[in-house]
Short mmCIF file of C-alpha atoms in Angstrom, two decimals:
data_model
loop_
_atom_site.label_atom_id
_atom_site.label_comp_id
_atom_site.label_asym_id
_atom_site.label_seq_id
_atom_site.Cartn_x
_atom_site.Cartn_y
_atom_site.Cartn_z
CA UNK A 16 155.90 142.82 22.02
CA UNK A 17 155.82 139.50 24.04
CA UNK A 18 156.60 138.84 27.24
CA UNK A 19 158.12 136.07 28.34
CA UNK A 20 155.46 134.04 30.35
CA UNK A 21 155.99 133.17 33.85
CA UNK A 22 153.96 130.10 35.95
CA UNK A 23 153.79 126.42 35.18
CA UNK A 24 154.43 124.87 31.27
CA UNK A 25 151.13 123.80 31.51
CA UNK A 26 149.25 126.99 30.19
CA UNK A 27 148.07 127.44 33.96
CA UNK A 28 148.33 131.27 34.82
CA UNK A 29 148.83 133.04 38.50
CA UNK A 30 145.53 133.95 39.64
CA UNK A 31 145.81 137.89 40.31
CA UNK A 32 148.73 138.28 37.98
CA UNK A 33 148.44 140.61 35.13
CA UNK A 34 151.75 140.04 33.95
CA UNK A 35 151.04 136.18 33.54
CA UNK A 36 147.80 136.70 31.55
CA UNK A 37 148.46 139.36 28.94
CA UNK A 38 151.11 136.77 27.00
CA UNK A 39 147.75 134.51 26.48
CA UNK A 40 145.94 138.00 24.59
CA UNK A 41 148.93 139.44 22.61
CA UNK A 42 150.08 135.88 21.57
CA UNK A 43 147.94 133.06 19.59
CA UNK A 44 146.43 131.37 22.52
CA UNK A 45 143.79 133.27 24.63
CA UNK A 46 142.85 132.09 28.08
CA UNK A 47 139.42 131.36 28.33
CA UNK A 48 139.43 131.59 32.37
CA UNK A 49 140.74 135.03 31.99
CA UNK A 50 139.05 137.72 33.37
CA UNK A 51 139.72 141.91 33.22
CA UNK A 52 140.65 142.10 36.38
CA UNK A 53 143.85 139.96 35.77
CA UNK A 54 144.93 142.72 33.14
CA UNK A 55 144.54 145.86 35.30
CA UNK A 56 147.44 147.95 34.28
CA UNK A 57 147.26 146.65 30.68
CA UNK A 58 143.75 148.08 29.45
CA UNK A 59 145.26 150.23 26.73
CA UNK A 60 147.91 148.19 25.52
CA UNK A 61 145.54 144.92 24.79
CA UNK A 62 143.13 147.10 23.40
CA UNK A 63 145.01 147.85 21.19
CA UNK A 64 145.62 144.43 20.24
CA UNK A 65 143.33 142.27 17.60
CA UNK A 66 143.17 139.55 19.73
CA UNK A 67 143.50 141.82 22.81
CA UNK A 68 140.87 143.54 21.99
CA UNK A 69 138.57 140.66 20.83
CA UNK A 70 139.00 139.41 24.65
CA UNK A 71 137.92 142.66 26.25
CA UNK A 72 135.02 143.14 23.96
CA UNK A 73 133.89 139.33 24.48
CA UNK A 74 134.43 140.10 28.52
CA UNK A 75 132.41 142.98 28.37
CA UNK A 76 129.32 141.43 26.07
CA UNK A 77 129.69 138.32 28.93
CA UNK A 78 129.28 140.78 31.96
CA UNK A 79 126.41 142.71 30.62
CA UNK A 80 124.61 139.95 29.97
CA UNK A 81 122.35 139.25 33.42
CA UNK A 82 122.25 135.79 33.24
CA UNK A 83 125.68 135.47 33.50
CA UNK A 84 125.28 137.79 36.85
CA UNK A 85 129.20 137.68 37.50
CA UNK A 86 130.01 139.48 41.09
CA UNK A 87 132.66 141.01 39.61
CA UNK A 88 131.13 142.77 36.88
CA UNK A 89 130.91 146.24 38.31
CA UNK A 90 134.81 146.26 39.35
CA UNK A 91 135.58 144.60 35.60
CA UNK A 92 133.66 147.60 33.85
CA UNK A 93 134.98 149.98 35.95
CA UNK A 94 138.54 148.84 35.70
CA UNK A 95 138.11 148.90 31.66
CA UNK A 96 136.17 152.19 31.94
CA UNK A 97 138.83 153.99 34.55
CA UNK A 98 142.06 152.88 32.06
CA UNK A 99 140.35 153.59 28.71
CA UNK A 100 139.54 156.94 29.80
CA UNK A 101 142.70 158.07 30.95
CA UNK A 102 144.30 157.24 27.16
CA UNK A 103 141.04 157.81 25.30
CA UNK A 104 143.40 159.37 22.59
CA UNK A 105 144.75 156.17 22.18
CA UNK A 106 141.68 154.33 21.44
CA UNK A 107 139.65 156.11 19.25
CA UNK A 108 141.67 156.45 16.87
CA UNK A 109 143.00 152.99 16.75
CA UNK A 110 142.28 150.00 14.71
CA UNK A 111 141.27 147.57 17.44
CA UNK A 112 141.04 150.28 20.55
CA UNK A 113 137.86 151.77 19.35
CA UNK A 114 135.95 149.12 19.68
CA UNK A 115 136.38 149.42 23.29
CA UNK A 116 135.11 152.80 23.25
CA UNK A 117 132.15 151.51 21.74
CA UNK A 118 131.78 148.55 24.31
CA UNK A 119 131.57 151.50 26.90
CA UNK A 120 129.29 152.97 25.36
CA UNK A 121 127.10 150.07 25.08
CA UNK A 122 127.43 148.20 28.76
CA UNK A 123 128.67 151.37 30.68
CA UNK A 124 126.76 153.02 33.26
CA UNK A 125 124.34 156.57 32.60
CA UNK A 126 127.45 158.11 34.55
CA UNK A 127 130.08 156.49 32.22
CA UNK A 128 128.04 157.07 29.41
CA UNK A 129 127.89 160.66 30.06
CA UNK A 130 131.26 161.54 30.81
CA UNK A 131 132.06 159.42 27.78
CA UNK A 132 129.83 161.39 25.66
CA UNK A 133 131.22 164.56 26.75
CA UNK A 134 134.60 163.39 25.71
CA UNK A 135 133.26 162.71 22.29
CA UNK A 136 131.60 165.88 21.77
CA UNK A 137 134.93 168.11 23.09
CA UNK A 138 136.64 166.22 19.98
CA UNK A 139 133.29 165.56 17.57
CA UNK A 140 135.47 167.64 14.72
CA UNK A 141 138.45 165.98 14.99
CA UNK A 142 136.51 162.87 15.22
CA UNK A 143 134.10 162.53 13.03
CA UNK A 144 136.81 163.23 10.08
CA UNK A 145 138.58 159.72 11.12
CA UNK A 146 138.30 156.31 9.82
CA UNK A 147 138.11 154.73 13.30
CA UNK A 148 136.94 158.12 15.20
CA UNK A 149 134.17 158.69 13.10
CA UNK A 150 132.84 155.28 14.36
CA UNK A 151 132.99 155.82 17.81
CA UNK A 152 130.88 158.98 16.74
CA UNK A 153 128.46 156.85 15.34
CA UNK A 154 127.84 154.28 17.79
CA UNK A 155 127.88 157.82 20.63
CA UNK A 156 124.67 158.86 18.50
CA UNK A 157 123.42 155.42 18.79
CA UNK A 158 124.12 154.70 22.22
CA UNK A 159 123.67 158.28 24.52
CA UNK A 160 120.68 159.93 26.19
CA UNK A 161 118.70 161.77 23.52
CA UNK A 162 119.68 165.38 24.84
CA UNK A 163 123.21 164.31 24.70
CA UNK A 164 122.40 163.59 21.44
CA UNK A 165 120.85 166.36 20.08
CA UNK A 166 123.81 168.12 22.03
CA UNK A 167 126.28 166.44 19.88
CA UNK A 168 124.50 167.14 16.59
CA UNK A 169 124.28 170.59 17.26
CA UNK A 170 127.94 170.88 17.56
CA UNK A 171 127.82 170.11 13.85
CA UNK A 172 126.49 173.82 13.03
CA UNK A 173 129.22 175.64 10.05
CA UNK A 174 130.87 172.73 9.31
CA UNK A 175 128.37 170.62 8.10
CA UNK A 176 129.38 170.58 4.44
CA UNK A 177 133.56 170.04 4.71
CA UNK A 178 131.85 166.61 6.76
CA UNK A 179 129.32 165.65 4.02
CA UNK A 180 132.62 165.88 1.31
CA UNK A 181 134.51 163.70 3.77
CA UNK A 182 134.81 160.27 3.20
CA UNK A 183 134.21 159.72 7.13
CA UNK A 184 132.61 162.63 8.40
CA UNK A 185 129.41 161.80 5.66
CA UNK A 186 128.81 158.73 7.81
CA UNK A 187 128.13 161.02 10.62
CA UNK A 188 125.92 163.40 9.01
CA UNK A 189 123.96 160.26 7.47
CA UNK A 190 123.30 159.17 11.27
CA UNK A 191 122.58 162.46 12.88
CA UNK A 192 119.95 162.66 10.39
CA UNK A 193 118.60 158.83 10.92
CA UNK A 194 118.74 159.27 14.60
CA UNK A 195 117.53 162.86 15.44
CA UNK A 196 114.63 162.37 12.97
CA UNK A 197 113.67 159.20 14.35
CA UNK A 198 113.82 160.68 18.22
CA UNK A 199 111.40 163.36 16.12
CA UNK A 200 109.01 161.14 14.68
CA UNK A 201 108.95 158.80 18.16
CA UNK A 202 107.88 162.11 19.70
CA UNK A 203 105.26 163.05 17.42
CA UNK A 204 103.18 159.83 16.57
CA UNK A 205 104.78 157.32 19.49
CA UNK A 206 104.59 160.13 22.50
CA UNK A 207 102.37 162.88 21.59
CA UNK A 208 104.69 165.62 22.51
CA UNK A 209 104.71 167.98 19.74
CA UNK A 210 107.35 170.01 22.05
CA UNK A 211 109.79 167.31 22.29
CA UNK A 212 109.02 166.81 18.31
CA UNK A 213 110.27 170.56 17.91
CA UNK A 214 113.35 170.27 20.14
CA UNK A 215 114.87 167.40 17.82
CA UNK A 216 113.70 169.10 14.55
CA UNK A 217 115.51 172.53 15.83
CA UNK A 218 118.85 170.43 16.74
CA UNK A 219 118.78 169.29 13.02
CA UNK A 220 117.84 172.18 11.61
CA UNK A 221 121.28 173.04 10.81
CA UNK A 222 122.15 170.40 8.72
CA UNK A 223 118.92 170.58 6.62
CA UNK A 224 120.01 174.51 6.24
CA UNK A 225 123.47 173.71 4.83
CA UNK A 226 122.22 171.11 2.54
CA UNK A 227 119.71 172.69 1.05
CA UNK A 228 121.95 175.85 0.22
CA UNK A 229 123.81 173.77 -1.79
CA UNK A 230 121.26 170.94 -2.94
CA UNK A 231 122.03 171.01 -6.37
CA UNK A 232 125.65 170.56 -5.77
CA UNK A 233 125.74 167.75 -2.90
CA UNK A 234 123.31 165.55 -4.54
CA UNK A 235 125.75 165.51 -7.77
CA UNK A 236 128.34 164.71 -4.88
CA UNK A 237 129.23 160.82 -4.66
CA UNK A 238 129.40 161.46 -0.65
CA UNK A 239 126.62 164.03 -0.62
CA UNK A 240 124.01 162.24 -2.74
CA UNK A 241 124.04 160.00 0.01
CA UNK A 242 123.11 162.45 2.63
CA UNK A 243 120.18 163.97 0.97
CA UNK A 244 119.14 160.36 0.01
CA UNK A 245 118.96 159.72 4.33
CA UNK A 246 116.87 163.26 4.68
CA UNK A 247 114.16 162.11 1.59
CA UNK A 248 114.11 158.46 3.61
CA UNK A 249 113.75 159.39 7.15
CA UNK A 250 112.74 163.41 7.69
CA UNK A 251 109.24 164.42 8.77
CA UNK A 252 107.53 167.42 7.97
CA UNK A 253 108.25 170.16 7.93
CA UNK A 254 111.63 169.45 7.13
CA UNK A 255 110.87 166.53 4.59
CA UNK A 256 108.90 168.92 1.86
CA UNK A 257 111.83 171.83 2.47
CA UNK A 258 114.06 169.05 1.15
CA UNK A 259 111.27 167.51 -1.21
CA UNK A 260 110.96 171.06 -2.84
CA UNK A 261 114.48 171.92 -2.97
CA UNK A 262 114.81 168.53 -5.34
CA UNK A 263 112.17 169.45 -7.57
CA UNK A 264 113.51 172.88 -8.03
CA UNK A 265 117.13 170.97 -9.58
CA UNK A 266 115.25 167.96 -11.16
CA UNK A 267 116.79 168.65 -14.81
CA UNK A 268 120.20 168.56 -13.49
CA UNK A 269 119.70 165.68 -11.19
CA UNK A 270 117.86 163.15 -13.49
CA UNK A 271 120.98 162.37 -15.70
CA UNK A 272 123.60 162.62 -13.35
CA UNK A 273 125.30 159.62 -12.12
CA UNK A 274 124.88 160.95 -8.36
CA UNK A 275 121.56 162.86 -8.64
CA UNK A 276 119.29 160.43 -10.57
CA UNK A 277 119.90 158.54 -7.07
CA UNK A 278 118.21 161.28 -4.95
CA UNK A 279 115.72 161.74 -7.74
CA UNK A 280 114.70 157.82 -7.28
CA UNK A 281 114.53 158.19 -3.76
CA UNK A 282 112.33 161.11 -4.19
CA UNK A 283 110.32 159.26 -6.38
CA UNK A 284 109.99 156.58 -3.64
CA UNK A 285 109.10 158.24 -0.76
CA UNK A 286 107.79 161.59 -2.02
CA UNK A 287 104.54 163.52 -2.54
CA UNK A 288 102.31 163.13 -5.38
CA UNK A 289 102.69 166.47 -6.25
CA UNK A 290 106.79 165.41 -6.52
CA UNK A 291 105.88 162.83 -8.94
CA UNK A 292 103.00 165.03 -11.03
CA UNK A 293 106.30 167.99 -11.44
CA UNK A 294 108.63 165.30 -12.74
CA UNK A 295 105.56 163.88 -15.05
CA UNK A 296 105.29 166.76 -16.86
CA UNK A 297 108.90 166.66 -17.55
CA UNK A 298 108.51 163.53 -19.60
CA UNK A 299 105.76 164.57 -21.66
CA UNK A 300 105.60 166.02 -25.30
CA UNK A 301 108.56 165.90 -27.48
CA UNK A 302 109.56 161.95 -27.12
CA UNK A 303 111.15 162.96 -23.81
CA UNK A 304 109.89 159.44 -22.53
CA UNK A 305 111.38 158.09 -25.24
CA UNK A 306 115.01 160.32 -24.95
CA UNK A 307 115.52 159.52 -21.07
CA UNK A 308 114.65 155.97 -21.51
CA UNK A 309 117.57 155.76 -23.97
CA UNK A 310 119.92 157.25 -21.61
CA UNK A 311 121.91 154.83 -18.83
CA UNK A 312 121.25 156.95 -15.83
CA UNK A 313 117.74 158.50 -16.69
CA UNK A 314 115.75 155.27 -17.55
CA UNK A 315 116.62 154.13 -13.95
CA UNK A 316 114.15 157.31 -12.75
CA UNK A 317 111.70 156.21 -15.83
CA UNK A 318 111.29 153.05 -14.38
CA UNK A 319 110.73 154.35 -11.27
CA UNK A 320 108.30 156.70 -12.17
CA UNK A 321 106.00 153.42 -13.24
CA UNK A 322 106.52 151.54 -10.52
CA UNK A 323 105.99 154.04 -8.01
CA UNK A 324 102.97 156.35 -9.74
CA UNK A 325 99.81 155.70 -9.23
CA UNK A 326 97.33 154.47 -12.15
CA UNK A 327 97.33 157.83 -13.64
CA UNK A 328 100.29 158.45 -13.81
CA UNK A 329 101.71 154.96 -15.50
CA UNK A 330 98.91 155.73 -17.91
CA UNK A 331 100.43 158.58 -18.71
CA UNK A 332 103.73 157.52 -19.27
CA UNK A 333 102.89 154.16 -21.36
CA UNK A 334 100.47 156.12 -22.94
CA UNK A 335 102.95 158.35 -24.62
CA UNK A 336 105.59 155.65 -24.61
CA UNK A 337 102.44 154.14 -27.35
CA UNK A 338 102.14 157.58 -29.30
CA UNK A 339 105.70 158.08 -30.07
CA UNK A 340 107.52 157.47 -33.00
CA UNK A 341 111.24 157.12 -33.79
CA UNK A 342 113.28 157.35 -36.90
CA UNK A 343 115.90 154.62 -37.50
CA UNK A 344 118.94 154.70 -39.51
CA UNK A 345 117.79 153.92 -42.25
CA UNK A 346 115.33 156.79 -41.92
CA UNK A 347 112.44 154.88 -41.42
CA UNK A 348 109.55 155.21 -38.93
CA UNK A 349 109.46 153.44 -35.99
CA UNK A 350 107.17 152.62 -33.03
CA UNK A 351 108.60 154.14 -30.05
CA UNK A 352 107.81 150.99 -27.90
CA UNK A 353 109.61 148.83 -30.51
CA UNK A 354 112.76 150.86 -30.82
CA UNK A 355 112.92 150.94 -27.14
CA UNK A 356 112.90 147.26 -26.69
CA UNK A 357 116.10 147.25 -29.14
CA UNK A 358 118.15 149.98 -26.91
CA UNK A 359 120.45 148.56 -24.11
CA UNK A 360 118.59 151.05 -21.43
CA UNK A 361 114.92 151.60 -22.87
CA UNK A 362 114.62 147.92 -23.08
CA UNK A 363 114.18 147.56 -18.93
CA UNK A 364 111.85 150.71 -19.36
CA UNK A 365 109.59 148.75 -21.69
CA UNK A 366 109.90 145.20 -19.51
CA UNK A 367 108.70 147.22 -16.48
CA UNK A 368 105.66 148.93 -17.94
CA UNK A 369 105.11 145.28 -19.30
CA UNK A 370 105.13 144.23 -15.76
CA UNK A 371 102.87 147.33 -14.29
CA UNK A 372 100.48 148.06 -16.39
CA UNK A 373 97.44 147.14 -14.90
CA UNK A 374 95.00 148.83 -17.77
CA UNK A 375 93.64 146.26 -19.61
CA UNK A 376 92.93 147.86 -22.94
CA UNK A 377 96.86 150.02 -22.57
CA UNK A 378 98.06 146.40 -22.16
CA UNK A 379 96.63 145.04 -25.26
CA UNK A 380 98.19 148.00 -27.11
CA UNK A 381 101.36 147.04 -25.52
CA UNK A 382 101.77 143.75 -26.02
CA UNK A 383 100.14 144.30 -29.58
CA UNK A 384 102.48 146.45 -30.39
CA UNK A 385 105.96 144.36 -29.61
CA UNK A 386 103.98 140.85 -30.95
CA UNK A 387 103.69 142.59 -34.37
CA UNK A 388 107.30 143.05 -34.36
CA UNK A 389 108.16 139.77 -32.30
CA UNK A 390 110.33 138.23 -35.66
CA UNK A 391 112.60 141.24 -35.46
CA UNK A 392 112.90 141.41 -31.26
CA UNK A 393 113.58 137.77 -31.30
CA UNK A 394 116.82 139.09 -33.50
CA UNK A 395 117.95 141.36 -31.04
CA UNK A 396 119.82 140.82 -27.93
CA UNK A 397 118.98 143.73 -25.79
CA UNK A 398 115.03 142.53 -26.19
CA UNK A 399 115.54 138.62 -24.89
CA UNK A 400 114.07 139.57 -21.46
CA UNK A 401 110.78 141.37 -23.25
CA UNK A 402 110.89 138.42 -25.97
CA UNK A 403 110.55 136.00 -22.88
CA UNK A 404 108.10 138.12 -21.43
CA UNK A 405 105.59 137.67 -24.34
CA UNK A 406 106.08 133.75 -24.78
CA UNK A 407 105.07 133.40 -20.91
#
């Protein structure tokens, strides 16, 4: 709602008059000469503003920054800090308001911070399960002291899967895990304090408990297959080969699911060789290479497989990729390699082993292979990327 604006016509405000200032922030102009001070009374109300709370967040960037060294930063911040906190309710879960939240928690003082964070954590539940909430979460687990951290974490303990299945609340458990396993690793290799390493890996113990009771079923999970994705990209051991192992154990149901073959990829990526030597075997013997490589979601973790193994392993795989044979429709035999290029999915299998293979002899069969049959792959459309690939 406007106000009607008192003062001059000339856009000139009353210095040390809220009421003249906030028409400038709720309407279309905003006055650049404006400081918080000239809005004490109004904290809440503009932040809840777009523009409104554009101005504060601009004001409070300005003030932090020392250069600027304003001599009435400290009263600004505390103004903004004493009148957000008294309708906190208000701001975090609004549109523009929790952005102020998350100023505070950026510029405020250890004090502020702290009585901030334990604000947060009284309403973490509540929070985390809200579009704007669950961001003020966030930036808490970015911005607090590490104990408060690992405080706020641990008040995730019984509930962790009802947040992984929530739209919002998965955006929390994704940055618990980034965060408390990077205060882990920092403590490890950066600090030397295998203690400290132990007191983060115990605070996120819970979450890598809950998951992994129900791995097969939250990597098949659009929200959950992101989760476990975070825990195979930033754990350290021991918690990464718990997770690690409780992949392999469900790798037949996760490599052609539409949510799973993404963990399995990341597994693939940042995994153990003895990860990638388990799923191997899995694509040997019985033109399994062949079979995934056909299928839309499976010949993503093929590819993977030989751009992420080592030399033995892409040996392996082109290797029997070059022994395998396929029937066609008209019942005739066909070399696995060739019928490949011609499928819509195996085609990227074959243009990446193309790419990788680093044997010179495996090449030659290879490339042998598909120039034999180049008059029939320059006929189909799904092999124009391998058919470009040979003329180079």
């Amino acid at each position: 709602v406007k106000q009607k604006r008192s003062g001059s016509n000339d856009g000139s405000t009353k210095s040390g008059s809220s009421s003249s200032v906030v028409p400038y922030i709720l309407g279309d102009r905003l006055d650049k000469g404006a400081t918080l001070l000239q809005i004490k009374g109004h904290v809440v109300r503009i932040s809840k503003d777009k523009d409104g709370s554009r101005f504060i967040q601009q004001r409070l960037d300005y003030l932090a920054d020392p250069a600027h060294n304003v001599a009435s930063s400290n009263e600004e911040l505390n103004l903004v800090f004493s009148e957000a906190m008294s309708s906190i309710e208000d701001l975090w879960y609004d549109a523009y308001g929790n952005f102020i939240l998350q100023k505070l928690l950026d510029h405020g003082t250890e004090d502020m911070k702290a009585e901030l964070g334990d604000r947060v954590h009284a309403d973490v539940v509540s929070l985390s399960n809200k579009v704007y909430g669950c961001r003020v979460v966030q930036k808490a687990l970015d911005a607090l002291p590490k104990g408060q951290v690992a405080k706020l974490v641990s008040a995730f303990e019984g509930r962790v899967l009802p947040f992984i299945h929530d739209r919002n609340g998965n955006h929390v458990i994704q940055k618990s895990i980034i965060v408390i396993s990077n205060f882990a690793k920092q403590a490890r290799e950066g600090e030397r304090c295998e203690e400290m390493a132990s007191f983060f890996l115990e605070s996120l113990d819970p979450i890598i408990n809950e998951v992994i009771r129900d791995m097969e079923g939250l990597s098949r999970h659009p929200y959950g297959c992101r989760v476990v994705q975070r825990m195979v990209e930033y754990c350290i051991e021991p918690q990464k080969s718990r997770i690690l192992d409780s992949i392999i154990a469900h790798h037949n149901l996760l490599v052609d699911d539409q949510y799973g073959n993404y963990v399995f990829q990341r597994s693939l990526s940042y995994g153990r060789v003895q990860d990638r030597e388990a799923i191997l075997e899995t694509f040997l013997g019985g033109n399994n290479v062949v079979r995934m490589s056909m299928r839309k979601l499976a010949s993503n973790v093929v590819e993977m497989m030989i751009k992420h193994g080592n030399e033995y392993e892409r040996q392996t795989l082109v290797q029997e990729m070059l022994n395998s044979t396929c029937v066609d429709q008209r019942g005739n035999t066909l070399s696995a390699v060739v019928a490949m290029s011609m499928d819509a999915y195996a085609n990227y299998v074959v243009k990446t082993a193309m790419d990788f293979t680093e044997n010179s002899h495996q090449r030659d069969q290879l490339f042998g292979v598909l120039v034999s049959h180049l008059n029939e792959l320059e006929e189909i459309p799904f092999a124009k990327h391998i058919v470009s690939r040979i003329h180079l």
